[in-house]
Structures are given as structure tokens and as C-alpha cells.
Amino acid sequence: MPAAPRPWLFGLASAPYGCFNGLVTVALPYLLVQRGIPVERIATIAALVQAPAIWYFLWAPVVDLRWRRRTWVIVLSVLSAICAAIAIGRDAAPTIASLTILLVAASVLNQPISSAIGGL
């Protein structure tokens, strides 16, 4: 019988999910203000980026297919981080539309991490 994983591993594994949500709710508005984006646009961008959290139950079952859940956590975390890093990079996302698309993609990739962690 394999040994049960240590409880702290679950905290470490769920860190990318929490870090992304912290980025979206705390750091993103600050970064967008620094770029000179009006507050009304920031609210729209934040709402769009957080919308996948409402609908992720539709694609969350994908973590039950093909790979192990820990593989899903790693793959989704890396892909989400890449999208978010490109989006918040100073010159990487030159338009508000590209920034928003990249952050929504990062959010879509980030949401099933909680399902994979829950399944572990």
C-alpha cells in the first residue's frame, strides 16, 4: 500500500490556482492603472477574466480523462502561467484586446486546477 501524500503537498499543488486568483483580483487592477487604462475598462477586463470561474464546471471533467490528476495540475499551471506572464509583460500584449484574451485564456486553463486538486 503506497504511503499517503503529505498534507503540505496539497497546499503547494494548489498554489498556482491561488496565485492566479490573487493576480487577477489584486495586482491586475494596479498594473492596468499603471498602463493608463481607464477604471471602467479595468472593471470590464476583470469581469471577463473572472467569468470562466462561473462556467468552469463545463470543462472541469476533462481532468478525469487521459492523464493523472497531478499531470493535469502541472500542465494547466504551466500553460496558465505562460498566458498570464505574456499578458502582464510590459510590451508582450500591446493592445487591451490581446491582454484580455490572454488573461481569459489563463483563467480558463487555471480553473480546472481546483478540480484536479479536489480529485487528488
mmCIF file with all atom_site columns, C-alpha atoms in Angstrom:
data_model
loop_
_atom_site.group_PDB
_atom_site.id
_atom_site.type_symbol
_atom_site.label_atom_id
_atom_site.label_alt_id
_atom_site.label_comp_id
_atom_site.label_asym_id
_atom_site.label_entity_id
_atom_site.label_seq_id
_atom_site.pdbx_PDB_ins_code
_atom_site.Cartn_x
_atom_site.Cartn_y
_atom_site.Cartn_z
_atom_site.occupancy
_atom_site.B_iso_or_equiv
_atom_site.pdbx_formal_charge
_atom_site.auth_seq_id
_atom_site.auth_comp_id
_atom_site.auth_asym_id
_atom_site.auth_atom_id
_atom_site.pdbx_PDB_model_num
ATOM 1   C CA . MET A 1 1   ? 0.000   0.000  0.000   1.00 0.00 ? 1   MET A CA 1
ATOM 2   C CA . PRO A 1 2   ? 1.540   3.339  -1.030  1.00 0.00 ? 2   PRO A CA 1
ATOM 3   C CA . ALA A 1 3   ? 2.069   5.976  1.606   1.00 0.00 ? 3   ALA A CA 1
ATOM 4   C CA . ALA A 1 4   ? -0.430  8.813  1.725   1.00 0.00 ? 4   ALA A CA 1
ATOM 5   C CA . PRO A 1 5   ? 0.928   12.114 0.430   1.00 0.00 ? 5   PRO A CA 1
ATOM 6   C CA . ARG A 1 6   ? 1.890   14.751 2.941   1.00 0.00 ? 6   ARG A CA 1
ATOM 7   C CA . PRO A 1 7   ? -0.795  17.412 3.549   1.00 0.00 ? 7   PRO A CA 1
ATOM 8   C CA . TRP A 1 8   ? 1.598   20.271 2.703   1.00 0.00 ? 8   TRP A CA 1
ATOM 9   C CA . LEU A 1 9   ? 1.887   18.901 -0.849  1.00 0.00 ? 9   LEU A CA 1
ATOM 10  C CA . PHE A 1 10  ? -1.760  19.796 -1.468  1.00 0.00 ? 10  PHE A CA 1
ATOM 11  C CA . GLY A 1 11  ? -1.059  23.378 -0.424  1.00 0.00 ? 11  GLY A CA 1
ATOM 12  C CA . LEU A 1 12  ? 1.918   23.515 -2.756  1.00 0.00 ? 12  LEU A CA 1
ATOM 13  C CA . ALA A 1 13  ? -0.053  21.936 -5.604  1.00 0.00 ? 13  ALA A CA 1
ATOM 14  C CA . SER A 1 14  ? -2.906  24.422 -5.244  1.00 0.00 ? 14  SER A CA 1
ATOM 15  C CA . ALA A 1 15  ? -0.600  27.454 -5.076  1.00 0.00 ? 15  ALA A CA 1
ATOM 16  C CA . PRO A 1 16  ? -0.795  28.204 -8.836  1.00 0.00 ? 16  PRO A CA 1
ATOM 17  C CA . TYR A 1 17  ? -4.585  28.375 -8.616  1.00 0.00 ? 17  TYR A CA 1
ATOM 18  C CA . GLY A 1 18  ? -4.464  30.775 -5.682  1.00 0.00 ? 18  GLY A CA 1
ATOM 19  C CA . CYS A 1 19  ? -1.642  32.850 -7.144  1.00 0.00 ? 19  CYS A CA 1
ATOM 20  C CA . PHE A 1 20  ? -3.538  33.427 -10.369 1.00 0.00 ? 20  PHE A CA 1
ATOM 21  C CA . ASN A 1 21  ? -6.658  34.496 -8.496  1.00 0.00 ? 21  ASN A CA 1
ATOM 22  C CA . GLY A 1 22  ? -4.551  36.871 -6.425  1.00 0.00 ? 22  GLY A CA 1
ATOM 23  C CA . LEU A 1 23  ? -3.024  38.286 -9.580  1.00 0.00 ? 23  LEU A CA 1
ATOM 24  C CA . VAL A 1 24  ? -6.440  38.916 -11.106 1.00 0.00 ? 24  VAL A CA 1
ATOM 25  C CA . THR A 1 25  ? -8.043  40.471 -8.032  1.00 0.00 ? 25  THR A CA 1
ATOM 26  C CA . VAL A 1 26  ? -5.140  42.440 -6.555  1.00 0.00 ? 26  VAL A CA 1
ATOM 27  C CA . ALA A 1 27  ? -2.246  43.003 -8.942  1.00 0.00 ? 27  ALA A CA 1
ATOM 28  C CA . LEU A 1 28  ? -4.086  43.255 -12.258 1.00 0.00 ? 28  LEU A CA 1
ATOM 29  C CA . PRO A 1 29  ? -6.036  46.437 -11.463 1.00 0.00 ? 29  PRO A CA 1
ATOM 30  C CA . TYR A 1 30  ? -2.842  48.087 -10.201 1.00 0.00 ? 30  TYR A CA 1
ATOM 31  C CA . LEU A 1 31  ? -0.869  47.090 -13.303 1.00 0.00 ? 31  LEU A CA 1
ATOM 32  C CA . LEU A 1 32  ? -3.616  48.282 -15.625 1.00 0.00 ? 32  LEU A CA 1
ATOM 33  C CA . VAL A 1 33  ? -3.831  51.654 -13.862 1.00 0.00 ? 33  VAL A CA 1
ATOM 34  C CA . GLN A 1 34  ? -0.068  51.968 -14.288 1.00 0.00 ? 34  GLN A CA 1
ATOM 35  C CA . ARG A 1 35  ? -0.556  51.431 -18.033 1.00 0.00 ? 35  ARG A CA 1
ATOM 36  C CA . GLY A 1 36  ? -3.047  54.286 -18.101 1.00 0.00 ? 36  GLY A CA 1
ATOM 37  C CA . ILE A 1 37  ? -6.166  52.188 -18.725 1.00 0.00 ? 37  ILE A CA 1
ATOM 38  C CA . PRO A 1 38  ? -9.388  53.846 -17.516 1.00 0.00 ? 38  PRO A CA 1
ATOM 39  C CA . VAL A 1 39  ? -11.065 52.351 -14.443 1.00 0.00 ? 39  VAL A CA 1
ATOM 40  C CA . GLU A 1 40  ? -14.208 51.458 -16.442 1.00 0.00 ? 40  GLU A CA 1
ATOM 41  C CA . ARG A 1 41  ? -12.110 49.333 -18.823 1.00 0.00 ? 41  ARG A CA 1
ATOM 42  C CA . ILE A 1 42  ? -10.302 47.712 -15.906 1.00 0.00 ? 42  ILE A CA 1
ATOM 43  C CA . ALA A 1 43  ? -13.646 46.644 -14.427 1.00 0.00 ? 43  ALA A CA 1
ATOM 44  C CA . THR A 1 44  ? -14.687 45.131 -17.765 1.00 0.00 ? 44  THR A CA 1
ATOM 45  C CA . ILE A 1 45  ? -11.390 43.286 -18.150 1.00 0.00 ? 45  ILE A CA 1
ATOM 46  C CA . ALA A 1 46  ? -11.570 41.954 -14.576 1.00 0.00 ? 46  ALA A CA 1
ATOM 47  C CA . ALA A 1 47  ? -15.136 40.737 -15.103 1.00 0.00 ? 47  ALA A CA 1
ATOM 48  C CA . LEU A 1 48  ? -14.199 38.958 -18.332 1.00 0.00 ? 48  LEU A CA 1
ATOM 49  C CA . VAL A 1 49  ? -11.151 37.344 -16.735 1.00 0.00 ? 49  VAL A CA 1
ATOM 50  C CA . GLN A 1 50  ? -13.192 36.109 -13.780 1.00 0.00 ? 50  GLN A CA 1
ATOM 51  C CA . ALA A 1 51  ? -16.115 34.849 -15.898 1.00 0.00 ? 51  ALA A CA 1
ATOM 52  C CA . PRO A 1 52  ? -14.515 31.425 -16.588 1.00 0.00 ? 52  PRO A CA 1
ATOM 53  C CA . ALA A 1 53  ? -14.763 30.726 -12.846 1.00 0.00 ? 53  ALA A CA 1
ATOM 54  C CA . ILE A 1 54  ? -18.546 30.700 -13.247 1.00 0.00 ? 54  ILE A CA 1
ATOM 55  C CA . TRP A 1 55  ? -18.588 28.301 -16.189 1.00 0.00 ? 55  TRP A CA 1
ATOM 56  C CA . TYR A 1 56  ? -15.627 26.027 -15.485 1.00 0.00 ? 56  TYR A CA 1
ATOM 57  C CA . PHE A 1 57  ? -17.877 23.186 -14.323 1.00 0.00 ? 57  PHE A CA 1
ATOM 58  C CA . LEU A 1 58  ? -18.495 22.633 -18.042 1.00 0.00 ? 58  LEU A CA 1
ATOM 59  C CA . TRP A 1 59  ? -14.888 21.696 -18.802 1.00 0.00 ? 59  TRP A CA 1
ATOM 60  C CA . ALA A 1 60  ? -13.709 20.631 -15.337 1.00 0.00 ? 60  ALA A CA 1
ATOM 61  C CA . PRO A 1 61  ? -14.416 16.932 -16.036 1.00 0.00 ? 61  PRO A CA 1
ATOM 62  C CA . VAL A 1 62  ? -11.557 16.963 -18.548 1.00 0.00 ? 62  VAL A CA 1
ATOM 63  C CA . VAL A 1 63  ? -9.172  16.342 -15.629 1.00 0.00 ? 63  VAL A CA 1
ATOM 64  C CA . ASP A 1 64  ? -10.701 12.859 -15.330 1.00 0.00 ? 64  ASP A CA 1
ATOM 65  C CA . LEU A 1 65  ? -9.543  11.949 -18.836 1.00 0.00 ? 65  LEU A CA 1
ATOM 66  C CA . ARG A 1 66  ? -6.285  10.555 -20.162 1.00 0.00 ? 66  ARG A CA 1
ATOM 67  C CA . TRP A 1 67  ? -3.642  11.854 -17.696 1.00 0.00 ? 67  TRP A CA 1
ATOM 68  C CA . ARG A 1 68  ? -3.224  11.562 -13.964 1.00 0.00 ? 68  ARG A CA 1
ATOM 69  C CA . ARG A 1 69  ? -4.564  14.479 -11.974 1.00 0.00 ? 69  ARG A CA 1
ATOM 70  C CA . ARG A 1 70  ? -1.109  15.569 -10.874 1.00 0.00 ? 70  ARG A CA 1
ATOM 71  C CA . THR A 1 71  ? -0.092  15.753 -14.539 1.00 0.00 ? 71  THR A CA 1
ATOM 72  C CA . TRP A 1 72  ? -3.128  17.951 -15.211 1.00 0.00 ? 72  TRP A CA 1
ATOM 73  C CA . VAL A 1 73  ? -2.131  20.232 -12.324 1.00 0.00 ? 73  VAL A CA 1
ATOM 74  C CA . ILE A 1 74  ? 1.371   20.670 -13.730 1.00 0.00 ? 74  ILE A CA 1
ATOM 75  C CA . VAL A 1 75  ? 0.329   21.115 -17.369 1.00 0.00 ? 75  VAL A CA 1
ATOM 76  C CA . LEU A 1 76  ? -2.516  23.517 -16.605 1.00 0.00 ? 76  LEU A CA 1
ATOM 77  C CA . SER A 1 77  ? -0.379  25.510 -14.163 1.00 0.00 ? 77  SER A CA 1
ATOM 78  C CA . VAL A 1 78  ? 2.425   25.956 -16.686 1.00 0.00 ? 78  VAL A CA 1
ATOM 79  C CA . LEU A 1 79  ? 0.106   26.897 -19.555 1.00 0.00 ? 79  LEU A CA 1
ATOM 80  C CA . SER A 1 80  ? -1.853  29.318 -17.390 1.00 0.00 ? 80  SER A CA 1
ATOM 81  C CA . ALA A 1 81  ? 1.354   30.912 -16.106 1.00 0.00 ? 81  ALA A CA 1
ATOM 82  C CA . ILE A 1 82  ? 2.679   31.347 -19.638 1.00 0.00 ? 82  ILE A CA 1
ATOM 83  C CA . CYS A 1 83  ? -0.517  33.091 -20.771 1.00 0.00 ? 83  CYS A CA 1
ATOM 84  C CA . ALA A 1 84  ? -0.562  35.320 -17.692 1.00 0.00 ? 84  ALA A CA 1
ATOM 85  C CA . ALA A 1 85  ? 3.131   36.193 -17.987 1.00 0.00 ? 85  ALA A CA 1
ATOM 86  C CA . ILE A 1 86  ? 2.747   37.168 -21.621 1.00 0.00 ? 86  ILE A CA 1
ATOM 87  C CA . ALA A 1 87  ? -0.336  39.232 -20.776 1.00 0.00 ? 87  ALA A CA 1
ATOM 88  C CA . ILE A 1 88  ? 1.209   41.224 -17.948 1.00 0.00 ? 88  ILE A CA 1
ATOM 89  C CA . GLY A 1 89  ? 4.603   41.648 -19.581 1.00 0.00 ? 89  GLY A CA 1
ATOM 90  C CA . ARG A 1 90  ? 5.254   45.307 -20.331 1.00 0.00 ? 90  ARG A CA 1
ATOM 91  C CA . ASP A 1 91  ? 5.403   45.028 -24.147 1.00 0.00 ? 91  ASP A CA 1
ATOM 92  C CA . ALA A 1 92  ? 4.185   41.488 -24.712 1.00 0.00 ? 92  ALA A CA 1
ATOM 93  C CA . ALA A 1 93  ? 0.477   42.348 -25.031 1.00 0.00 ? 93  ALA A CA 1
ATOM 94  C CA . PRO A 1 94  ? 0.409   45.619 -26.980 1.00 0.00 ? 94  PRO A CA 1
ATOM 95  C CA . THR A 1 95  ? -3.376  46.049 -27.049 1.00 0.00 ? 95  THR A CA 1
ATOM 96  C CA . ILE A 1 96  ? -6.079  45.826 -24.407 1.00 0.00 ? 96  ILE A CA 1
ATOM 97  C CA . ALA A 1 97  ? -7.836  43.176 -26.511 1.00 0.00 ? 97  ALA A CA 1
ATOM 98  C CA . SER A 1 98  ? -4.783  40.903 -26.649 1.00 0.00 ? 98  SER A CA 1
ATOM 99  C CA . LEU A 1 99  ? -4.165  41.385 -22.931 1.00 0.00 ? 99  LEU A CA 1
ATOM 100 C CA . THR A 1 100 ? -7.780  40.467 -22.170 1.00 0.00 ? 100 THR A CA 1
ATOM 101 C CA . ILE A 1 101 ? -7.730  37.407 -24.454 1.00 0.00 ? 101 ILE A CA 1
ATOM 102 C CA . LEU A 1 102 ? -4.516  36.129 -22.875 1.00 0.00 ? 102 LEU A CA 1
ATOM 103 C CA . LEU A 1 103 ? -5.854  36.619 -19.345 1.00 0.00 ? 103 LEU A CA 1
ATOM 104 C CA . VAL A 1 104 ? -9.162  34.927 -20.162 1.00 0.00 ? 104 VAL A CA 1
ATOM 105 C CA . ALA A 1 105 ? -7.206  32.001 -21.658 1.00 0.00 ? 105 ALA A CA 1
ATOM 106 C CA . ALA A 1 106 ? -5.081  31.861 -18.497 1.00 0.00 ? 106 ALA A CA 1
ATOM 107 C CA . SER A 1 107 ? -8.256  31.835 -16.412 1.00 0.00 ? 107 SER A CA 1
ATOM 108 C CA . VAL A 1 108 ? -9.816  29.048 -18.490 1.00 0.00 ? 108 VAL A CA 1
ATOM 109 C CA . LEU A 1 109 ? -6.647  26.986 -18.045 1.00 0.00 ? 109 LEU A CA 1
ATOM 110 C CA . ASN A 1 110 ? -6.401  27.820 -14.351 1.00 0.00 ? 110 ASN A CA 1
ATOM 111 C CA . GLN A 1 111 ? -9.921  26.916 -13.224 1.00 0.00 ? 111 GLN A CA 1
ATOM 112 C CA . PRO A 1 112 ? -9.712  23.103 -13.685 1.00 0.00 ? 112 PRO A CA 1
ATOM 113 C CA . ILE A 1 113 ? -6.684  23.033 -11.399 1.00 0.00 ? 113 ILE A CA 1
ATOM 114 C CA . SER A 1 114 ? -9.059  23.163 -8.436  1.00 0.00 ? 114 SER A CA 1
ATOM 115 C CA . SER A 1 115 ? -10.940 20.147 -9.843  1.00 0.00 ? 115 SER A CA 1
ATOM 116 C CA . ALA A 1 116 ? -7.710  18.208 -10.261 1.00 0.00 ? 116 ALA A CA 1
ATOM 117 C CA . ILE A 1 117 ? -6.626  19.095 -6.721  1.00 0.00 ? 117 ILE A CA 1
ATOM 118 C CA . GLY A 1 118 ? -10.058 18.100 -5.419  1.00 0.00 ? 118 GLY A CA 1
ATOM 119 C CA . GLY A 1 119 ? -9.719  14.753 -7.171  1.00 0.00 ? 119 GLY A CA 1
ATOM 120 C CA . LEU A 1 120 ? -6.350  14.098 -5.615  1.00 0.00 ? 120 LEU A CA 1
#
